[in-house]
mmCIF file of C-alpha atoms in Angstrom:
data_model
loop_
_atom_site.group_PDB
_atom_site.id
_atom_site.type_symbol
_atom_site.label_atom_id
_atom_site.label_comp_id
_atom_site.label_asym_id
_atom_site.label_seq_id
_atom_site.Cartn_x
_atom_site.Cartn_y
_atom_site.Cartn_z
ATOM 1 C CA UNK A 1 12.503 5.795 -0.119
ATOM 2 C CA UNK A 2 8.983 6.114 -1.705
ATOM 3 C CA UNK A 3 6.608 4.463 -4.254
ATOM 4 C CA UNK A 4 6.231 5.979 -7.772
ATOM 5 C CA UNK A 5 3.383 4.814 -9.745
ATOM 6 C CA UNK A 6 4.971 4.530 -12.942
ATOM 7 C CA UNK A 7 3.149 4.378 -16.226
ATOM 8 C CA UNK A 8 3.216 2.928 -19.816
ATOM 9 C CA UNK A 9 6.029 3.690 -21.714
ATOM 10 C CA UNK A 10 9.490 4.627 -20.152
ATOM 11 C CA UNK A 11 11.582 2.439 -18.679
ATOM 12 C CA UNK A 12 12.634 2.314 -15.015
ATOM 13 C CA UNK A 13 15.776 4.346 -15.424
ATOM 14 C CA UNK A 14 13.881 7.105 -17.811
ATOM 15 C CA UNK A 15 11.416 6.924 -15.265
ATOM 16 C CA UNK A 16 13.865 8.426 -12.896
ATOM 17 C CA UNK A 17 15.486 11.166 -15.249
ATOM 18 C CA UNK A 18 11.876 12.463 -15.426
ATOM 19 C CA UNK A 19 11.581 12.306 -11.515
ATOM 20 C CA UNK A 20 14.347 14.196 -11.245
ATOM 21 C CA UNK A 21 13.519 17.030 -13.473
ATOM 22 C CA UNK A 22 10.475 17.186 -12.434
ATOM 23 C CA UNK A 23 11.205 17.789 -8.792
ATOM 24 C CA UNK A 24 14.228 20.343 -7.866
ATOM 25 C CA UNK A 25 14.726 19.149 -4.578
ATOM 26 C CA UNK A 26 16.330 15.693 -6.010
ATOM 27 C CA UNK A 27 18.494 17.711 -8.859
ATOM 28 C CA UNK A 28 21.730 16.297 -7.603
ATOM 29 C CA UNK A 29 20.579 13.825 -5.452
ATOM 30 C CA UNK A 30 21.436 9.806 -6.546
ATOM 31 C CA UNK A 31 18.339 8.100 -7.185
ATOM 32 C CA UNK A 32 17.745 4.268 -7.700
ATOM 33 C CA UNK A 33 15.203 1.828 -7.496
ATOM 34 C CA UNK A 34 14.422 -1.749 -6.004
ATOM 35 C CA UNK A 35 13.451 -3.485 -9.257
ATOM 36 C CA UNK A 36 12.784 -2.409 -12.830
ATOM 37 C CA UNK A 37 9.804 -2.413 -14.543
ATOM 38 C CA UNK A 38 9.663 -3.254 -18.286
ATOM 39 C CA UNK A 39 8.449 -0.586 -20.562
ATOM 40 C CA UNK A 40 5.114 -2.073 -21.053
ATOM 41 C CA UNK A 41 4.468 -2.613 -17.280
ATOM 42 C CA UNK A 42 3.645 -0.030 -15.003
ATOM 43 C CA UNK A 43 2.710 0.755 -11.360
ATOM 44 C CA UNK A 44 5.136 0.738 -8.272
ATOM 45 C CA UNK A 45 8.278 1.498 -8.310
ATOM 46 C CA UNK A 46 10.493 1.624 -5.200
ATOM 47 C CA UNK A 47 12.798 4.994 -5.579
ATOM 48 C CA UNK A 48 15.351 5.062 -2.982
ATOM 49 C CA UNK A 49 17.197 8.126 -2.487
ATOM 50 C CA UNK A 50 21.070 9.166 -1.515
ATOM 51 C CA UNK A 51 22.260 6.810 1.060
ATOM 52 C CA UNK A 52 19.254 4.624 0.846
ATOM 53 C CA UNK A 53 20.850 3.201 -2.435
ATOM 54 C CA UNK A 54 23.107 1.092 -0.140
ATOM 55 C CA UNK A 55 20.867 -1.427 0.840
ATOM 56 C CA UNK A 56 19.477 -2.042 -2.781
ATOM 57 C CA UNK A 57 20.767 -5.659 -3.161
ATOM 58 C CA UNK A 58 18.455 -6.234 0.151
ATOM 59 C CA UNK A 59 15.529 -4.156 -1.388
ATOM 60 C CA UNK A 60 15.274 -5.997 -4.391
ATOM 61 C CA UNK A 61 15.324 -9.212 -2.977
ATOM 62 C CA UNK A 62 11.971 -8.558 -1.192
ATOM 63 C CA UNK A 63 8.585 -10.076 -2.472
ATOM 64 C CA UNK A 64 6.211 -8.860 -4.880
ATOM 65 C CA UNK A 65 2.505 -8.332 -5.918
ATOM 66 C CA UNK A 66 1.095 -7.960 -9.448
ATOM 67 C CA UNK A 67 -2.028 -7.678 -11.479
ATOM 68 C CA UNK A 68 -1.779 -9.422 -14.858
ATOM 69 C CA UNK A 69 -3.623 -9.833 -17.761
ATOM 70 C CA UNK A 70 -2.718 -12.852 -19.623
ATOM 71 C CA UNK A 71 -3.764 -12.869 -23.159
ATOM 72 C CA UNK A 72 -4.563 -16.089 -24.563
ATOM 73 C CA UNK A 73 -4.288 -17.165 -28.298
ATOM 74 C CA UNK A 74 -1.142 -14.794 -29.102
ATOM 75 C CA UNK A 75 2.018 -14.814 -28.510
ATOM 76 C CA UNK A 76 5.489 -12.707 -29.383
ATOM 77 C CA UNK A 77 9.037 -13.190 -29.127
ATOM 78 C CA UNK A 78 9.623 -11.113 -26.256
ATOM 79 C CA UNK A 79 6.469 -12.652 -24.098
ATOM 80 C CA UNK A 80 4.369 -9.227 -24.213
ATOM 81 C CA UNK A 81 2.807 -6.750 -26.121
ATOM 82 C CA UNK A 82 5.909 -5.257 -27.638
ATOM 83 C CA UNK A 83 7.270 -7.993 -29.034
ATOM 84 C CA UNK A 84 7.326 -9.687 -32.919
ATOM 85 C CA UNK A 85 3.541 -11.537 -33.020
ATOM 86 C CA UNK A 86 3.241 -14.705 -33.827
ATOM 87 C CA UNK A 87 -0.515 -15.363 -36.384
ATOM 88 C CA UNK A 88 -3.364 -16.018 -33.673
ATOM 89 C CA UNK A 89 -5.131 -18.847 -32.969
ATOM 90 C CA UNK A 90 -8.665 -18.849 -31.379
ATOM 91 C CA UNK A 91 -8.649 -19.533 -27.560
ATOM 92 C CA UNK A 92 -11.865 -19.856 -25.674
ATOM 93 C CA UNK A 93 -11.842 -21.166 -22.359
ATOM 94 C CA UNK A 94 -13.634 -20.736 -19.222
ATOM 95 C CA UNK A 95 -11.964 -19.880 -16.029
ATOM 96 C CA UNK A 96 -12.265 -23.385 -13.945
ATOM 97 C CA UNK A 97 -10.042 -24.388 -16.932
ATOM 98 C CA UNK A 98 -7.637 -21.519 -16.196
ATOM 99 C CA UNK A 99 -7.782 -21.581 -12.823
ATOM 100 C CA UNK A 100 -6.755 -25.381 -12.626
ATOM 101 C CA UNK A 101 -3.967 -24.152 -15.045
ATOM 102 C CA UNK A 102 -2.999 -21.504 -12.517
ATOM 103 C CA UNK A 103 -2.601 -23.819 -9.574
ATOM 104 C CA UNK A 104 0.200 -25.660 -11.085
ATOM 105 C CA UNK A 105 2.019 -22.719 -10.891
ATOM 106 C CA UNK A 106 1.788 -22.009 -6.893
ATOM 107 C CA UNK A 107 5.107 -23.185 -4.772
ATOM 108 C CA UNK A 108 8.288 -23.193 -5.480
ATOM 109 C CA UNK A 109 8.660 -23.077 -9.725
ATOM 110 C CA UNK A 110 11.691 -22.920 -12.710
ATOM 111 C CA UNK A 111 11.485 -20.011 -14.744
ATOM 112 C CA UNK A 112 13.200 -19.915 -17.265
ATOM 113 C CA UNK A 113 14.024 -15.833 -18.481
ATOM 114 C CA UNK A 114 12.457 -14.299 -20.897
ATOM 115 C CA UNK A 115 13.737 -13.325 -24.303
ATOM 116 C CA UNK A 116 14.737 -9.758 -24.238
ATOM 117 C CA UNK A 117 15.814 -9.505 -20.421
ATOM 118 C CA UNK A 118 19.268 -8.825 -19.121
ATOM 119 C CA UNK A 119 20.344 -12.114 -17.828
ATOM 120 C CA UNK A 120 23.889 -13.473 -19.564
ATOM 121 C CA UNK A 121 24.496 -15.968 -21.411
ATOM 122 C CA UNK A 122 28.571 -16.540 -21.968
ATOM 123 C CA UNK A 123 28.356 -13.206 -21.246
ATOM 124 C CA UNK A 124 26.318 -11.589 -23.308
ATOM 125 C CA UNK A 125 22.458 -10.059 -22.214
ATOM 126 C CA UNK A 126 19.713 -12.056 -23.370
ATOM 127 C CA UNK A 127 18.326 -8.645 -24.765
ATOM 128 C CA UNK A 128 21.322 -8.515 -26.972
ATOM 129 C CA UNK A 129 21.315 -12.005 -28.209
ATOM 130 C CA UNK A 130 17.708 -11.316 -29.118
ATOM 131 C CA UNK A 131 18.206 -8.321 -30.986
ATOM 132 C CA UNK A 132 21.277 -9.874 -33.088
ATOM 133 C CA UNK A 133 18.891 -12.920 -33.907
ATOM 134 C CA UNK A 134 20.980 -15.356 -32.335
ATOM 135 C CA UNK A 135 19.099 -18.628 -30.108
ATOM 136 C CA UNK A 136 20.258 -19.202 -27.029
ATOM 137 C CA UNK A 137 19.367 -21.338 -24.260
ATOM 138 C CA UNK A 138 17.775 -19.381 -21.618
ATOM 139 C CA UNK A 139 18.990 -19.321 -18.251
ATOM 140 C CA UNK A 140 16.521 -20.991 -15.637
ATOM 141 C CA UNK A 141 16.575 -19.849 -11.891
ATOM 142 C CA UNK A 142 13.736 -20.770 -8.434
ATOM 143 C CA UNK A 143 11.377 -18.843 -8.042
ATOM 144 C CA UNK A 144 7.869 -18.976 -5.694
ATOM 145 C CA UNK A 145 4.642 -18.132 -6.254
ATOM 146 C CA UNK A 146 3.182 -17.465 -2.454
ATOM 147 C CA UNK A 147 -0.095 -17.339 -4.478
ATOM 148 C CA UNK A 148 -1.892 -16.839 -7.907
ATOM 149 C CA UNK A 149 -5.516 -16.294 -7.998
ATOM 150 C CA UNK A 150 -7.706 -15.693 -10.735
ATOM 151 C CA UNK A 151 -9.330 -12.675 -11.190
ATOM 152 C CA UNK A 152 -11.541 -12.941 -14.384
ATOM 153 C CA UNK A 153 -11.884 -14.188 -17.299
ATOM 154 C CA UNK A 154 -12.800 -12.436 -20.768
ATOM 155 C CA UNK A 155 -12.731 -12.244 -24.523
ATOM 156 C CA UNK A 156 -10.926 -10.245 -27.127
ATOM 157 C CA UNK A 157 -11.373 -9.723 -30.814
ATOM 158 C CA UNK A 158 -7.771 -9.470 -32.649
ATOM 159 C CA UNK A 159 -8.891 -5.873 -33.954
ATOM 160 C CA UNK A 160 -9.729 -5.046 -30.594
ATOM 161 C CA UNK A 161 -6.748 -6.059 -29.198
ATOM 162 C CA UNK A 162 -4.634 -4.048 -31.823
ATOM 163 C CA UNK A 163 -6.965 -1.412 -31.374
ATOM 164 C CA UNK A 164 -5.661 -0.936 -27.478
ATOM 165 C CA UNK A 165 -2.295 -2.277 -28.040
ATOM 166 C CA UNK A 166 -0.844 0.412 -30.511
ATOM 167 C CA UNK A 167 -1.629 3.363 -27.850
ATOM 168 C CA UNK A 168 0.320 1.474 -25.366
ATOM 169 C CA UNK A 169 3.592 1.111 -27.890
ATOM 170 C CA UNK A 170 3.471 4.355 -29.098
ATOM 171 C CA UNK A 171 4.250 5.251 -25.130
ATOM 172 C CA UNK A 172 7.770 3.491 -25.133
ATOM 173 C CA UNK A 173 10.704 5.894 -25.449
ATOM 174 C CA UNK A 174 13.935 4.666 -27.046
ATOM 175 C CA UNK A 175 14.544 1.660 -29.136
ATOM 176 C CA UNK A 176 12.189 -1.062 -28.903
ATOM 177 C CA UNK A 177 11.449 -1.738 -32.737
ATOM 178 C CA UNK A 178 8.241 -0.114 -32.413
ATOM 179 C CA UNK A 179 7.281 0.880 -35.982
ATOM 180 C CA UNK A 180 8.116 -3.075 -37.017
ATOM 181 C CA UNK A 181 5.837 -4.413 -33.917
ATOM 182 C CA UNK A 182 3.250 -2.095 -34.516
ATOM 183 C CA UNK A 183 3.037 -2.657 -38.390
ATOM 184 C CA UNK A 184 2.840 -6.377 -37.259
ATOM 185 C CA UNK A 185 0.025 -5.734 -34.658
ATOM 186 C CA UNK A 186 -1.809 -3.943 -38.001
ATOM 187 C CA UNK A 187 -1.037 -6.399 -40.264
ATOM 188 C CA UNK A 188 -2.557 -9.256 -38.043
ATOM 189 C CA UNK A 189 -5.231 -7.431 -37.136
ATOM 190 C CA UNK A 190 -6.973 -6.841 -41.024
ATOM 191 C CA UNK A 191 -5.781 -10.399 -41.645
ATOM 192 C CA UNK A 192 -7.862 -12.097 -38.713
ATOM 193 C CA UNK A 193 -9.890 -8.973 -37.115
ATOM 194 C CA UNK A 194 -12.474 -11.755 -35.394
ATOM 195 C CA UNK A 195 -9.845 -13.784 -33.867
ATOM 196 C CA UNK A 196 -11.318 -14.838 -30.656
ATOM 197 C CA UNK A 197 -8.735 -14.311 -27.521
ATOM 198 C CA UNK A 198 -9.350 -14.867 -24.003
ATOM 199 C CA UNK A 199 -7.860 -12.619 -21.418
ATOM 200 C CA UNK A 200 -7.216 -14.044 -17.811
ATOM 201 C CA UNK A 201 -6.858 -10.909 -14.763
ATOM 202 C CA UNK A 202 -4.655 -12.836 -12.564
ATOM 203 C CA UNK A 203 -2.957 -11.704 -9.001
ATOM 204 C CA UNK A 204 0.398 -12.577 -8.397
ATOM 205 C CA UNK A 205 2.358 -12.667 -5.140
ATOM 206 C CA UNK A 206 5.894 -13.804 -5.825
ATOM 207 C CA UNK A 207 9.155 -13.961 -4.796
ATOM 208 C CA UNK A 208 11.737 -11.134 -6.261
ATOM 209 C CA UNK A 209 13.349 -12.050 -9.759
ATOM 210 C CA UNK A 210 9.930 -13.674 -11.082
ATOM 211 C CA UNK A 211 9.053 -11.874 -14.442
ATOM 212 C CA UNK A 212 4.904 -11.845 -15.242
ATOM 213 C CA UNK A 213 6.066 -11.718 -19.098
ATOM 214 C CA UNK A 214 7.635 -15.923 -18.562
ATOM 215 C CA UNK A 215 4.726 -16.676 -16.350
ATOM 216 C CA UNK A 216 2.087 -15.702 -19.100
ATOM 217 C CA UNK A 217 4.537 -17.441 -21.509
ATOM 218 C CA UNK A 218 3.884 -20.058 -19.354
ATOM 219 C CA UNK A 219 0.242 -20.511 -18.413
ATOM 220 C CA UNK A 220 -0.266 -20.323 -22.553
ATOM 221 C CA UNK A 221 2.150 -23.454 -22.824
ATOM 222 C CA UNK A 222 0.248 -25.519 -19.583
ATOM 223 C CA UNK A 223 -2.945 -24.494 -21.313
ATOM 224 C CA UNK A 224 -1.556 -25.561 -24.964
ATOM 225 C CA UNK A 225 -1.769 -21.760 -26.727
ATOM 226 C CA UNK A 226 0.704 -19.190 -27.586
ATOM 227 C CA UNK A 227 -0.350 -16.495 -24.451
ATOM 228 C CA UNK A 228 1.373 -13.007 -24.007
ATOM 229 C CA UNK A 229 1.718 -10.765 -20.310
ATOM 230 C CA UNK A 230 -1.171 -8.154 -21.631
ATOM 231 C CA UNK A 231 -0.982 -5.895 -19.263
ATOM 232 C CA UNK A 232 1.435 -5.939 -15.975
ATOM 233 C CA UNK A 233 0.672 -3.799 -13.182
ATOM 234 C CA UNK A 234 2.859 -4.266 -9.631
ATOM 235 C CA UNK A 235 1.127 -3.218 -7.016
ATOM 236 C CA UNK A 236 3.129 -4.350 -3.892
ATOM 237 C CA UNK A 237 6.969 -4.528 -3.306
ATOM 238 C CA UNK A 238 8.727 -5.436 0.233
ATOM 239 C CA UNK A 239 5.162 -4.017 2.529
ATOM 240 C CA UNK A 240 5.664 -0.665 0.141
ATOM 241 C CA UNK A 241 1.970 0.034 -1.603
ATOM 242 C CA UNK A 242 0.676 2.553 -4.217
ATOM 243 C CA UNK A 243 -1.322 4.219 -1.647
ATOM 244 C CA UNK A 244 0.064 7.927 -1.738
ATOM 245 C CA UNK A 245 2.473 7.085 -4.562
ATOM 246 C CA UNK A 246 4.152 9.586 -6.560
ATOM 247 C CA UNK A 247 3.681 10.128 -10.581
ATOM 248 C CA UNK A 248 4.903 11.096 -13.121
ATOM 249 C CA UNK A 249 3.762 14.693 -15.143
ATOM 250 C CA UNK A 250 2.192 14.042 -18.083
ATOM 251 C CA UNK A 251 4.270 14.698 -21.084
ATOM 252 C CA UNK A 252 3.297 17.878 -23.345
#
């Protein structure tokens, strides 16, 4: 078992195929992982090797620590950056006001899933449902938030935010309607460029199953704007750090 930072753009299970290839000595080896990590999220990722993959029910159920940026004033249909926009409204607060916001969220706390995640529904993934345009009630489940605390606060323009987003989306391999969110992200951005956002750095500790992408969903709601996870970065799974991690080569 050991930590793999990974970065923007593939998913957990690409992430592996390019472990894999990049490393001969775990060509025919079966690799795993304790967790995935959306394609717009990055940092650890628990790799268990061989026989190690036995104990993955017990590996994922371990807690977790993130870094977050919440954007505030914008939101999407799948809770982060790569995701439909919604037109954006100006948010400016100040960070008692997002702090109070945050301590609601501490304990024990109902989440429901996000669109575009692979809980069921009769069935059938939520990522599925989402895709085929159909509404369906999301699924709810306990989570705990051992604590939040609020790292900073800060302000965005709209063309800014476009202008850092679209390098980010590019990144994802596969099927993610990029071209469509991207032309969106464009689109918003010439039509309100100054749009003021704010962007809360929050730390998360959590319990396992808690996505960042609901919680920024959210904080928006409890603060009364659309809000989007902006960046996700997990930096702590089950004692396992980033110190000494393994990455990724850099694609050519």
């Amino acid at each position: 078992m050991f930590a793999l930072d990974k970065p923007v753009g593939p998913t957990a299970a690409q992430s592996l195929v390019a472990l894999r290839e990049s490393d001969p000595s775990l060509r025919g080896v079966k690799l795993g992982h304790a967790g995935r990590l959306d394609p717009m999220a990055e940092g650890l990722l628990t790799v268990l090797v061989g026989d190690e993959n036995r104990a993955v029910h017990a590996l994922r159920g371990q807690s977790k620590t993130y870094e977050i940026d919440v954007l505030l004033g914008l939101s999407s249909d799948s809770f982060d950056a790569l995701g439909m926009l919604s037109a954006p409204v100006d948010a400016t607060l100040d960070a008692p006001s997002v702090a109070l916001a945050c301590s609601r969220f501490e304990g024990d706390y109902l989440q429901a899933y996000p669109p575009f995640s692979q809980a069921r529904v009769g069935g059938v993934s939520l990522i599925a449902s989402s895709r085929a345009g159909v509404a369906v009630e999301r699924p709810v489940a306990s989570r705990t938030l051992h604590a939040i605390a609020l790292l900073g606060v800060g302000s965005i323009d709209m063309a800014s935010a476009c202008d850092r987003a679209l390098p980010r989306i590019a990144l994802v391999r596969g099927d993610f309607r990029q071209e469509a969110i991207s032309a969106r992200w464009r689109e918003l951005a010439a039509e309100r460029p100054d749009a003021r956002l704010t962007v809360a750095s929050l730390r998360v500790r959590c319990s396992a199953g808690t996505y960042m992408r609901s919680l920024a969903h959210d904080l928006g709601a409890a603060l009364g704007l659309p809000a989007l996870a902006w960046r996700i970065r997990r930096t702590e799974a089950g004692g396992l750090t980033l110190d000494g991690a393994r990455t990724l080569p850099t694609p050519t």
